[in-house]
mmCIF file of C-alpha atoms in Angstrom:
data_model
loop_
_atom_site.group_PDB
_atom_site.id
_atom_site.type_symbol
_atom_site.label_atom_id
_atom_site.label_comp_id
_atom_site.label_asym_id
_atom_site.label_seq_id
_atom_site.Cartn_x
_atom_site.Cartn_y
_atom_site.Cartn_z
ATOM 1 C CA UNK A 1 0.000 0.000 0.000
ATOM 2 C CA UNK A 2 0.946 3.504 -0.695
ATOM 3 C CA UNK A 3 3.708 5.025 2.539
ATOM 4 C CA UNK A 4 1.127 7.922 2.857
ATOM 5 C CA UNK A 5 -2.397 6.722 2.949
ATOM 6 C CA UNK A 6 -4.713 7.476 5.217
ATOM 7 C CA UNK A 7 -8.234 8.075 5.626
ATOM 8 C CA UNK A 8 -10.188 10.688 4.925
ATOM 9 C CA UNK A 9 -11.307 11.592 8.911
ATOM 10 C CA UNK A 10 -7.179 11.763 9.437
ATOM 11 C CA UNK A 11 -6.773 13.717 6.479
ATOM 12 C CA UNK A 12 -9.029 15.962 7.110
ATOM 13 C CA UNK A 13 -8.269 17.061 10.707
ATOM 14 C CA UNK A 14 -4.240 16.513 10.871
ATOM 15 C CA UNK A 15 -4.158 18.692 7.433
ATOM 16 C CA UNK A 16 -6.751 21.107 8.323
ATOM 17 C CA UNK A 17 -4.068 21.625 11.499
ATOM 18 C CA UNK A 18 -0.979 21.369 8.863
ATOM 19 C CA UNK A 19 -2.019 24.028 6.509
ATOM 20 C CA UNK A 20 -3.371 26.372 9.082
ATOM 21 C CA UNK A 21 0.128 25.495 10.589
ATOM 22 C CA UNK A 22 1.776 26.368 7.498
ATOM 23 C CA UNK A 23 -0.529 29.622 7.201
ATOM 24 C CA UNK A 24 -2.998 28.236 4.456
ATOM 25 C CA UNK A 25 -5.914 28.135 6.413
ATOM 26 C CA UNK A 26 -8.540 25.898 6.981
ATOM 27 C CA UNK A 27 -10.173 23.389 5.047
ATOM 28 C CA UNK A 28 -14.007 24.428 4.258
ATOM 29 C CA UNK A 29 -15.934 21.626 5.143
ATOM 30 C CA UNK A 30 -19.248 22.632 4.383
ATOM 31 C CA UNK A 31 -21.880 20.672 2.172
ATOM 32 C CA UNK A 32 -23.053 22.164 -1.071
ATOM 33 C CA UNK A 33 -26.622 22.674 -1.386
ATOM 34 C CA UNK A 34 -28.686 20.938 -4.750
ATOM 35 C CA UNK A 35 -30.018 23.036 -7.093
ATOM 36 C CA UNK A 36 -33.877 23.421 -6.988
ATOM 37 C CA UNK A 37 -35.438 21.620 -9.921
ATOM 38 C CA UNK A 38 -37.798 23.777 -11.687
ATOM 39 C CA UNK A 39 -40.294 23.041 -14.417
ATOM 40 C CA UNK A 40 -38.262 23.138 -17.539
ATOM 41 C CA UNK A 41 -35.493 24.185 -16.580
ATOM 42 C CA UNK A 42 -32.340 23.096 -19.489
ATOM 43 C CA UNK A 43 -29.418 21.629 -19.196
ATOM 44 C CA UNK A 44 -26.915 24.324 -17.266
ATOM 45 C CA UNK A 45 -23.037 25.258 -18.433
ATOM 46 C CA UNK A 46 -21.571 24.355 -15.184
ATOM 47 C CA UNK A 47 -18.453 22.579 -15.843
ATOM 48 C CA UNK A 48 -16.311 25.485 -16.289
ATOM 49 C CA UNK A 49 -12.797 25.008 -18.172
ATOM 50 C CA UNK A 50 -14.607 23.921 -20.998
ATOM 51 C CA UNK A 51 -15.878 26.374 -23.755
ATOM 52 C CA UNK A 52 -19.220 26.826 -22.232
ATOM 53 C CA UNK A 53 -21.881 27.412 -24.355
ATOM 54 C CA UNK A 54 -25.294 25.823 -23.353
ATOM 55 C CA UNK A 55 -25.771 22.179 -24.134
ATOM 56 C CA UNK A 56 -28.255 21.401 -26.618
ATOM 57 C CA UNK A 57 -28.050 17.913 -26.394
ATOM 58 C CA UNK A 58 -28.610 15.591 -23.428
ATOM 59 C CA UNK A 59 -28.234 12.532 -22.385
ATOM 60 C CA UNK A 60 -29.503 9.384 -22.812
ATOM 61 C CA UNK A 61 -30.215 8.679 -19.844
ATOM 62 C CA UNK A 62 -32.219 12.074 -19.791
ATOM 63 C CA UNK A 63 -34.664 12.170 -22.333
ATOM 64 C CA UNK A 64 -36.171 15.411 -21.035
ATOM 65 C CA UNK A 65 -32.931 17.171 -20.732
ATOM 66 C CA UNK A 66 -33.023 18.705 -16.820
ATOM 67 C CA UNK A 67 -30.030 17.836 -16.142
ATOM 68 C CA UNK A 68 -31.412 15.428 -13.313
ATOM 69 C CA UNK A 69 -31.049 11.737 -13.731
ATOM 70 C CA UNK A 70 -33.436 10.212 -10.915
ATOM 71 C CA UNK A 71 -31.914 7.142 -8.806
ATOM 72 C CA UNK A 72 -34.265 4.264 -9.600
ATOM 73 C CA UNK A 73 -35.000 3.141 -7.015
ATOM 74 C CA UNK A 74 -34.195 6.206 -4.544
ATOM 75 C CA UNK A 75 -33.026 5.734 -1.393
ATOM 76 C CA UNK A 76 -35.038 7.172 1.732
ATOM 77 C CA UNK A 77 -35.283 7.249 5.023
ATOM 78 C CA UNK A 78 -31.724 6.938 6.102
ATOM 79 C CA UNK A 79 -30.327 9.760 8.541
ATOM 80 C CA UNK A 80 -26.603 10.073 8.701
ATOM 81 C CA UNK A 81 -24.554 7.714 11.173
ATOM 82 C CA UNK A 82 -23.001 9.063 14.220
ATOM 83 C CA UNK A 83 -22.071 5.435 15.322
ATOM 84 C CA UNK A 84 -18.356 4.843 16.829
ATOM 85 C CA UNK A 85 -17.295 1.737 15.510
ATOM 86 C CA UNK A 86 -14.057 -0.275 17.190
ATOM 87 C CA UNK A 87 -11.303 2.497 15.851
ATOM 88 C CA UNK A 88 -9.781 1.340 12.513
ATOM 89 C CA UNK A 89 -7.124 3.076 11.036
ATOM 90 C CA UNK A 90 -7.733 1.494 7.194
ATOM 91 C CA UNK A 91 -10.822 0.617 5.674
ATOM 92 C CA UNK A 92 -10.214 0.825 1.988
ATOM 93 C CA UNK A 93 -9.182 -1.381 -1.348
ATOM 94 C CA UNK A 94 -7.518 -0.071 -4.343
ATOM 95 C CA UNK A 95 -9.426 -0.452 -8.149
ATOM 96 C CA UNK A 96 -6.190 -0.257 -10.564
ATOM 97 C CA UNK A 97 -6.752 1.075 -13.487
ATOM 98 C CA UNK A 98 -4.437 1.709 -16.220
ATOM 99 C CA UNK A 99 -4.720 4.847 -19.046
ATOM 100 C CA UNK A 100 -6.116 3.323 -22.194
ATOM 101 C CA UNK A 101 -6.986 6.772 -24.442
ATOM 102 C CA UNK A 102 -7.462 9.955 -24.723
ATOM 103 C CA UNK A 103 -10.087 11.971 -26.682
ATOM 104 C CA UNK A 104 -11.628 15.640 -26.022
ATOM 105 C CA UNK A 105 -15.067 13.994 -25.055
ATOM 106 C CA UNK A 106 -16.500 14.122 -21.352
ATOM 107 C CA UNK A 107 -20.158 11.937 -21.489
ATOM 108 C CA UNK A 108 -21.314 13.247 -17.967
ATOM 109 C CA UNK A 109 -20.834 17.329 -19.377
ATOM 110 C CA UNK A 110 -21.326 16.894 -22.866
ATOM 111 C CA UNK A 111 -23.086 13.538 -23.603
ATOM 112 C CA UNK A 112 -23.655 12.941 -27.152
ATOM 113 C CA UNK A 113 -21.087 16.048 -28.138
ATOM 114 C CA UNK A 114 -17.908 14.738 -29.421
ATOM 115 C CA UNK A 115 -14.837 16.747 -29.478
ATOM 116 C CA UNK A 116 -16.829 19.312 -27.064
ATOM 117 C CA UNK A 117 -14.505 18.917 -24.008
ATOM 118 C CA UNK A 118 -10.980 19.665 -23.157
ATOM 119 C CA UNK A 119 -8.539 16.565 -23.932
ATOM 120 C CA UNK A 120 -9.113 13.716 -21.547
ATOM 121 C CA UNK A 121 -6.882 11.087 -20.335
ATOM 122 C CA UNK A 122 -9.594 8.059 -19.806
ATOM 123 C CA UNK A 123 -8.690 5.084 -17.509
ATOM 124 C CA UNK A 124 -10.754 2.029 -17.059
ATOM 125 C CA UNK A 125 -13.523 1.376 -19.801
ATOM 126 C CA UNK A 126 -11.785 1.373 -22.952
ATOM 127 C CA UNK A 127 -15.304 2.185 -24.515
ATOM 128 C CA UNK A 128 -15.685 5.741 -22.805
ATOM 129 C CA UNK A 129 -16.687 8.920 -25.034
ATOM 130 C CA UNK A 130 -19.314 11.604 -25.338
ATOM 131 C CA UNK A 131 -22.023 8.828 -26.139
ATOM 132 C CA UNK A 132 -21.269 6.477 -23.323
ATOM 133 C CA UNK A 133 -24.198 5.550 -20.808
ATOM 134 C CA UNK A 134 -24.112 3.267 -18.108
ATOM 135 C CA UNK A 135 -25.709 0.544 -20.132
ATOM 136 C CA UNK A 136 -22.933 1.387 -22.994
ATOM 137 C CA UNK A 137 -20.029 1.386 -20.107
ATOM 138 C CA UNK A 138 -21.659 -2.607 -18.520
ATOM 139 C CA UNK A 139 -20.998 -3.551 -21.948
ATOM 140 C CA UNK A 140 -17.142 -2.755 -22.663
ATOM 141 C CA UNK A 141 -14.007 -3.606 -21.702
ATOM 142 C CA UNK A 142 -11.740 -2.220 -18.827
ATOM 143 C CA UNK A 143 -8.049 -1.444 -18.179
ATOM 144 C CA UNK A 144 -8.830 -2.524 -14.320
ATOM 145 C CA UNK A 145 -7.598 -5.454 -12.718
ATOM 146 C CA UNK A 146 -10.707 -6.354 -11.831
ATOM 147 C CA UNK A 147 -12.807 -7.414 -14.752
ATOM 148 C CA UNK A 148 -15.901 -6.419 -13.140
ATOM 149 C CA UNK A 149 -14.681 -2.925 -12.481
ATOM 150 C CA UNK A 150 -16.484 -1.315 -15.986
ATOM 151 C CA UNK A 151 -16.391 2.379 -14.764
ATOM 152 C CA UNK A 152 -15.282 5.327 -16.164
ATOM 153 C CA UNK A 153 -12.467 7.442 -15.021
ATOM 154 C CA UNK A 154 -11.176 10.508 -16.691
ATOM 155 C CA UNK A 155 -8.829 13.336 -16.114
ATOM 156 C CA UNK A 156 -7.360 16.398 -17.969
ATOM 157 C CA UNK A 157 -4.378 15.718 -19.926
ATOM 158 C CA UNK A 158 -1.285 16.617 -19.044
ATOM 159 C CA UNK A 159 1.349 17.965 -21.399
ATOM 160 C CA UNK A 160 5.273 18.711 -21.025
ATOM 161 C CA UNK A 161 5.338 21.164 -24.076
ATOM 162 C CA UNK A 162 3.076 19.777 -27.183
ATOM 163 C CA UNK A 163 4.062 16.262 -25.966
ATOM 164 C CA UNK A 164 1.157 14.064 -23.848
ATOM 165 C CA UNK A 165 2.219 12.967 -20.507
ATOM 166 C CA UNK A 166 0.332 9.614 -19.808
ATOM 167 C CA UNK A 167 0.382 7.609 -16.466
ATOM 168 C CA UNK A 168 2.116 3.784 -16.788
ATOM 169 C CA UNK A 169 0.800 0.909 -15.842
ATOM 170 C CA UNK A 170 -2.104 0.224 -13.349
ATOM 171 C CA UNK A 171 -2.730 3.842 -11.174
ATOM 172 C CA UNK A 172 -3.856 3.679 -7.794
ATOM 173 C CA UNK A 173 -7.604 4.493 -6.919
ATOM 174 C CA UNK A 174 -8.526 4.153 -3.389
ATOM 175 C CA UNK A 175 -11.939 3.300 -2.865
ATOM 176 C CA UNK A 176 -12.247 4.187 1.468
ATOM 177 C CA UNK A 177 -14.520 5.472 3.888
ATOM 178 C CA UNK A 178 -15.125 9.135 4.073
ATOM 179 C CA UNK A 179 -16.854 8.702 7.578
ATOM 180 C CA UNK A 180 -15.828 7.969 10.853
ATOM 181 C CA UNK A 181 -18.814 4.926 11.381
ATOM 182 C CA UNK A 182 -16.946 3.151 8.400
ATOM 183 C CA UNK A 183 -20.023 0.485 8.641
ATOM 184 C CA UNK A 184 -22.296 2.881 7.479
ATOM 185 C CA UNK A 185 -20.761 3.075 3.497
ATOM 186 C CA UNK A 186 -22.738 1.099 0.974
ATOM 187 C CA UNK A 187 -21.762 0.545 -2.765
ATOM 188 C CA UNK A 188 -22.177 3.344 -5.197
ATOM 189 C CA UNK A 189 -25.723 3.150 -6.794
ATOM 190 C CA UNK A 190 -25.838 2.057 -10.203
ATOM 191 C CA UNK A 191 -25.144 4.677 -12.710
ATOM 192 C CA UNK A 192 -23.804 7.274 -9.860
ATOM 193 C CA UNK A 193 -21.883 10.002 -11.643
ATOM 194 C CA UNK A 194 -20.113 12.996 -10.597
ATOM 195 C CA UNK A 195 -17.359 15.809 -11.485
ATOM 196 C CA UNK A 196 -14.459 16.052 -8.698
ATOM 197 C CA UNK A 197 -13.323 19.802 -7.964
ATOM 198 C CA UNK A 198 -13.652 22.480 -10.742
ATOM 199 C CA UNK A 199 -11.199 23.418 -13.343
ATOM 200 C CA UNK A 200 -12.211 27.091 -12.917
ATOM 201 C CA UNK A 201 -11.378 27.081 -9.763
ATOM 202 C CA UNK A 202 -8.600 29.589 -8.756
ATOM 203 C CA UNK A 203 -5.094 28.387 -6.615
ATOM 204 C CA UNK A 204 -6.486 29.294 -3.325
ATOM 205 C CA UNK A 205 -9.575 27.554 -3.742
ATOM 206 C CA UNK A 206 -7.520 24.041 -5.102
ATOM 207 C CA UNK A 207 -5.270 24.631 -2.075
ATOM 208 C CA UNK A 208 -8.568 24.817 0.333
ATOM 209 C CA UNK A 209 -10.687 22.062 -1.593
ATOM 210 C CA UNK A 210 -11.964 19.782 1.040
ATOM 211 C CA UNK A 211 -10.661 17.131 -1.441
ATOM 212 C CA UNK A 212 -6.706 18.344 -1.537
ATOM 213 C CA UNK A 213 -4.666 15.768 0.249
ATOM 214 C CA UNK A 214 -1.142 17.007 -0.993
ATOM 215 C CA UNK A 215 -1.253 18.702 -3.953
ATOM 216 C CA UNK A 216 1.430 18.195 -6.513
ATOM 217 C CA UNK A 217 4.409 15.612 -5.059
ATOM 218 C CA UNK A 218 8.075 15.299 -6.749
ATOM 219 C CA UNK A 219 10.665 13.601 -4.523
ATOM 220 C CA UNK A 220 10.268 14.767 -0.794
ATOM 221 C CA UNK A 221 8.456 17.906 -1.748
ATOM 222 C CA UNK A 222 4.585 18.372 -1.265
ATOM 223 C CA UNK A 223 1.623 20.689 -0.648
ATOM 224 C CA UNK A 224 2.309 22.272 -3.710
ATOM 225 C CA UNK A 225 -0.383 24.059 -5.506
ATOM 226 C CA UNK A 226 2.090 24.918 -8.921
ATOM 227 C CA UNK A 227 4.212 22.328 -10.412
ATOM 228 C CA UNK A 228 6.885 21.660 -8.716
ATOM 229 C CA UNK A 229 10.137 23.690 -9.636
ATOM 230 C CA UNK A 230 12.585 21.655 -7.676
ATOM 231 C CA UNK A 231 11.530 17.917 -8.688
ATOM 232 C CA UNK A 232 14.712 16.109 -9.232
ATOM 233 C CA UNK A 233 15.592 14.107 -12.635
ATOM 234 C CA UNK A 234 16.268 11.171 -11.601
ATOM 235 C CA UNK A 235 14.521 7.753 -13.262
ATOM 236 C CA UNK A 236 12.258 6.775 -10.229
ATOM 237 C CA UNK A 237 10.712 10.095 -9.837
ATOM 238 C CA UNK A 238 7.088 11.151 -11.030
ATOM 239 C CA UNK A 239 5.281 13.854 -10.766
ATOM 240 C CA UNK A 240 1.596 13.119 -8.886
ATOM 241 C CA UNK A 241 -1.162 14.532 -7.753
ATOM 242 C CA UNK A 242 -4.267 12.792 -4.654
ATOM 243 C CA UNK A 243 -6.655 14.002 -4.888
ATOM 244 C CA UNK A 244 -10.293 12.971 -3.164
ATOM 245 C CA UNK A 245 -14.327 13.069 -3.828
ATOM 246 C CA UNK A 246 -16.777 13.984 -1.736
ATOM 247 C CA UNK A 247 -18.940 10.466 -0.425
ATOM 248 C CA UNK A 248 -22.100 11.782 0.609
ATOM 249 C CA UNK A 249 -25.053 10.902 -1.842
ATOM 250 C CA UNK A 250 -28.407 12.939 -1.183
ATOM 251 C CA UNK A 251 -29.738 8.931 -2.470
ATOM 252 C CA UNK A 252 -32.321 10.942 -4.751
ATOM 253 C CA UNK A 253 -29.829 11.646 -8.374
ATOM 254 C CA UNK A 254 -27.429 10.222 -10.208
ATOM 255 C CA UNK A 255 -26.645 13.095 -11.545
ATOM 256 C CA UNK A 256 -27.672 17.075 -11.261
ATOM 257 C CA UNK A 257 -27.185 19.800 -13.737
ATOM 258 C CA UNK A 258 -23.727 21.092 -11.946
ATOM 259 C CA UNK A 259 -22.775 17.112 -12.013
ATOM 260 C CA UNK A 260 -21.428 17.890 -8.015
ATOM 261 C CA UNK A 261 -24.413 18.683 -6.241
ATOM 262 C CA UNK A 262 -26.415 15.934 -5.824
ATOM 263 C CA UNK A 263 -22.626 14.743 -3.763
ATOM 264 C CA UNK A 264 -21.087 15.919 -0.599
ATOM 265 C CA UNK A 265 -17.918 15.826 1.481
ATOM 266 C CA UNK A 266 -18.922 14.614 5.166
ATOM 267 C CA UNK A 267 -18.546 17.272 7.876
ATOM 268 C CA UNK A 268 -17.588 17.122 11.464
ATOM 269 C CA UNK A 269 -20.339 16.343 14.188
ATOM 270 C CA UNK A 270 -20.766 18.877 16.274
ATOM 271 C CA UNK A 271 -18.673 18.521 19.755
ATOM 272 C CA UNK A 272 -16.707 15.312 18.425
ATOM 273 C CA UNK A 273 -13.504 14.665 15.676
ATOM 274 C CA UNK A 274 -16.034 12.577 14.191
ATOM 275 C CA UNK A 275 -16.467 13.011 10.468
ATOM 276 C CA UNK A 276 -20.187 12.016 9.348
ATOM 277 C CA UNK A 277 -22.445 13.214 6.417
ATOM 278 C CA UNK A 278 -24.403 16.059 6.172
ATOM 279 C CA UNK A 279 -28.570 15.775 6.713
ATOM 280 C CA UNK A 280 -29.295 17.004 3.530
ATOM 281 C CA UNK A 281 -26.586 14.202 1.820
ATOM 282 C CA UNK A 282 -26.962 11.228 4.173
ATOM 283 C CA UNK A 283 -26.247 8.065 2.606
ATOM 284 C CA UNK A 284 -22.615 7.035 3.111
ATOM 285 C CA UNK A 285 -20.996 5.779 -0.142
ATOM 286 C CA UNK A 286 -17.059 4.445 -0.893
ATOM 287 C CA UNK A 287 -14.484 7.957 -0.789
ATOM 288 C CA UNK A 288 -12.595 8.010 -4.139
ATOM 289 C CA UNK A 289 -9.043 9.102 -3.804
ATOM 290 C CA UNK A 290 -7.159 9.334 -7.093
ATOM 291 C CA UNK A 291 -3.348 8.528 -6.763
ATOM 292 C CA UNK A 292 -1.619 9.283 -10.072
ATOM 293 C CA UNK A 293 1.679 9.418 -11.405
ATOM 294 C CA UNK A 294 3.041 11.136 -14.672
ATOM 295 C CA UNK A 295 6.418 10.185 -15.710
ATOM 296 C CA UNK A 296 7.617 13.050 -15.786
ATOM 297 C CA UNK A 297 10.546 14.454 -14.177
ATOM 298 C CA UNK A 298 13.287 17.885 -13.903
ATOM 299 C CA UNK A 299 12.437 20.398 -15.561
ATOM 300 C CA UNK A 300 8.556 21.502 -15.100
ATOM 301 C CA UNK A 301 8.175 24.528 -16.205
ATOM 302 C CA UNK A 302 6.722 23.471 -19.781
ATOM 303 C CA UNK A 303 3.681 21.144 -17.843
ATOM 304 C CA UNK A 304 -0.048 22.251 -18.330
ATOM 305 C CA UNK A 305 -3.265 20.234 -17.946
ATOM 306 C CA UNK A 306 -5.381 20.427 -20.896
ATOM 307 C CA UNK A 307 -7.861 22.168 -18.762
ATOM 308 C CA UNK A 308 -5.570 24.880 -17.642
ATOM 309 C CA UNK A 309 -2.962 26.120 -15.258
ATOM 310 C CA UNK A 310 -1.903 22.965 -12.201
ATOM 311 C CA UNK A 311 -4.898 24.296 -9.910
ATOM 312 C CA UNK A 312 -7.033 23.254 -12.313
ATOM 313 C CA UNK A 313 -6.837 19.416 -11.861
ATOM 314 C CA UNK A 314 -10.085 17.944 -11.176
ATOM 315 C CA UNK A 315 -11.274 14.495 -12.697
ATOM 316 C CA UNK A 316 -14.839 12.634 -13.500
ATOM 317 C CA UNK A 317 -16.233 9.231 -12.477
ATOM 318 C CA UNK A 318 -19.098 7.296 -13.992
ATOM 319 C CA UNK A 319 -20.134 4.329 -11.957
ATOM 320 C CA UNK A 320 -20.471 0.808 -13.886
ATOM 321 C CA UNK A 321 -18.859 -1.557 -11.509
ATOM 322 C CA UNK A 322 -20.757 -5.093 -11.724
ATOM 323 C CA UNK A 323 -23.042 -4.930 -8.636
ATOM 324 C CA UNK A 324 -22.126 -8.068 -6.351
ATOM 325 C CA UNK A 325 -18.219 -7.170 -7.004
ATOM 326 C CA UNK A 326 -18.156 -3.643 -5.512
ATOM 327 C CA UNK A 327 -20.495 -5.376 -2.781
ATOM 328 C CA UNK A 328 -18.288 -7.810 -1.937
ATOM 329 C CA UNK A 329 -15.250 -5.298 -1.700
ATOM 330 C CA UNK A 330 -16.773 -2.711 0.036
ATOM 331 C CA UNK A 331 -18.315 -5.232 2.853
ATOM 332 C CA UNK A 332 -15.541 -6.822 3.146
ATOM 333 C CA UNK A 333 -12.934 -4.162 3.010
ATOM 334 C CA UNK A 334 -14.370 -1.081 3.874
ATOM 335 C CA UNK A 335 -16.776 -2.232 6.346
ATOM 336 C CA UNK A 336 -14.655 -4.902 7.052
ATOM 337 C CA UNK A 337 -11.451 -2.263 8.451
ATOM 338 C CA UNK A 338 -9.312 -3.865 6.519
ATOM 339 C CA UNK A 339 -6.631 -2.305 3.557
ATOM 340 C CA UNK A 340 -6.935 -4.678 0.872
ATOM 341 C CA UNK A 341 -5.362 -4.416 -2.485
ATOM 342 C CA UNK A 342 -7.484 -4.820 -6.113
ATOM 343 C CA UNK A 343 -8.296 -8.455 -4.851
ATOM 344 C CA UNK A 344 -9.572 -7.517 -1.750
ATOM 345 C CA UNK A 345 -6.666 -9.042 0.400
ATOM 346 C CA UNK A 346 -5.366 -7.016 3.015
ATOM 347 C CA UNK A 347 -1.633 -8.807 3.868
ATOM 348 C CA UNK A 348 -0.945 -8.277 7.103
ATOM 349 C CA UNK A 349 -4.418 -9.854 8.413
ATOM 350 C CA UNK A 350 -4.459 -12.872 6.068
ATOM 351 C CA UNK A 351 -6.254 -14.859 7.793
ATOM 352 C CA UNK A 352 -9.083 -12.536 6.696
ATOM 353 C CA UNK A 353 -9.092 -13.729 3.148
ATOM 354 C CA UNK A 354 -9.435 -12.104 -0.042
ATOM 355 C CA UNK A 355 -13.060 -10.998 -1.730
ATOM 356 C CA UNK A 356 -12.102 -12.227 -5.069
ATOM 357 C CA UNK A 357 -10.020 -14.986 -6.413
ATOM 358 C CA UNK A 358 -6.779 -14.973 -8.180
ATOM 359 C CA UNK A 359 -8.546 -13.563 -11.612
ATOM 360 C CA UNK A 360 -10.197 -10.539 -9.442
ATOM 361 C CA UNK A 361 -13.560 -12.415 -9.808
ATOM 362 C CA UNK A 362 -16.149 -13.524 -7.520
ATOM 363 C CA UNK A 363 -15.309 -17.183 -6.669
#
């Protein structure tokens, strides 16, 4: 497992205290409130860092075109968890996914509008574009170890100069639990999509996301919100970037016209460290924590993302895991406390077992 994981409830605290010790200031924590659906309302620019004119075309999987993709079935009457489980320091299994194209198409911003988005660098399905849907996504292919790991994952591009700089080999997506009461998280629903961060956003608000673990990393230097300018040129050493979604479903969309607000990071309980999710986002699903690394190395000064300036990182998932797989891995390693790898075994409690077999199937 990675030398700096952690969870998201020690993130959150120990590097709210770091940056404010460092003189960054806090970490806002705060929920963001959904968007009122109104009668007729159209499909809204709100995924800034692309050219944003208004979307005349919609998805499938939204035949009126609202923007709002209702969960089918929802899910109701669940009030957040403020249980205190036996303390666990992991609870979490990797899904490792290697790059397998890129293409300026985003389906969960501009469905059906190829060539619309910035340049993406897609990991997972090998069949993801601006027409994919989650009954397109069930039936591709994927770069993941485990075959029934379908989703999409997608990223800006990066570039040293005019020349792409593309992860290697399987990257490192933590699936954990965002809330203290780690018992609580239940796989994602199918067809659950969402944008994480906002490539508009400006340097101060990447360095306060609520999803910035440690910026840009080269070598022994971290926290930084540029590229770094002293990342040394040797073989081993990449340039990446964590980077973590919010895990709070409201259990009513799949998807909202902003694509982030039917989603929220969990906040503290009142009068506790305890990290649970907010009333208005309740239902506890799997954190995703992106861990990537770019081979690239030395001199930085020529690296841009597609979508911008190094602030401007944010990336997109689109749910299409086969149901009784992410099951078994999230009850077994998330609720289980356990840090397993893309199998679901964690090594130093073996007696615990594995979730899937040596193929990263269901036995």
């Amino acid at each position: 497992m990675a030398r700096r994981s952690k969870i998201v409830s020690t993130t959150l605290i120990t590097g709210a205290l770091l940056l404010t010790s460092l003189g960054l200031g806090g970490i806002a924590m705060s929920a963001e409130t959904p968007p009122a659906k109104s009668a007729g309302a159209g499909v809204t620019a709100a995924h800034a860092g692309h050219t944003m004119a208004a979307s005349s075309a919609s998805s499938a999987e939204d035949p009126d075109g609202d923007g709002y993709i209702p969960a089918n079935p929802p899910v109701t009457g669940v009030t957040p968890s403020t249980k205190e489980p036996p303390h666990r320091y992991f609870h979490e299994f990797q899904a490792n996914c290697s790059v397998s194209h890129t293409k300026a198409d985003d389906p969960i911003v501009y469905p059906q509008q190829p060539g619309a988005s910035h340049d993406h660098t897609f990991m997972g399905n090998t069949t993801t574009d601006a027409a994919s849907t989650t009954a397109s996504l069930e039936a591709g292919r994927t770069t993941c170890k485990a075959p029934g790991d379908k989703s999409g994952y997608w990223m800006p591009t990066l570039s040293s100069g005019d020349k792409p700089v593309l992860p290697i080999g399987p990257q490192t997506i933590y699936y954990k639990a965002g809330v203290t009461d780690y018992t609580s998280v239940r796989p994602f629903p199918r067809g659950l999509r969402f944008v994480v961060g906002d490539p508009m956003q400006s340097a101060e608000e990447f360095r306060h996301h609520p999803g910035f673990v440690e910026g840009w990393e080269c070598g022994d230097s971290f926290f930084n919100i540029e590229f770094p300018k002293d990342c040394p040129s040797r073989p081993e050493v990449q340039l990446n970037i964590r980077f973590q979604a919010p895990s709070c479903w409201d259990g009513k969309y799949l998807d909202t016209p902003d694509h982030r607000s039917h989603m929220a990071y969990p906040v503290v309980n009142p009068g506790t460290n305890n990290n649970v999710c907010p009333a208005d986002h309740p239902v506890a699903l799997p954190m995703i924590e992106f861990k990537m690394a770019f081979p690239v190395n030395g001199d930085l000064s020529k690296a841009r993302l597609a979508s911008g300036p190094s602030w401007s990182f944010h990336y997109d998932f689109f749910n299409a895991w086969d149901a009784p797989t992410l099951k078994a891995l999230v009850d077994h390693c998330v609720v289980g406390a356990l840090q397993c790898d893309a199998r679901g075994y964690d090594q130093t409690h073996p007696e615990a077992g594995a979730a899937l077999d040596e193929n990263y199937e269901l036995p």
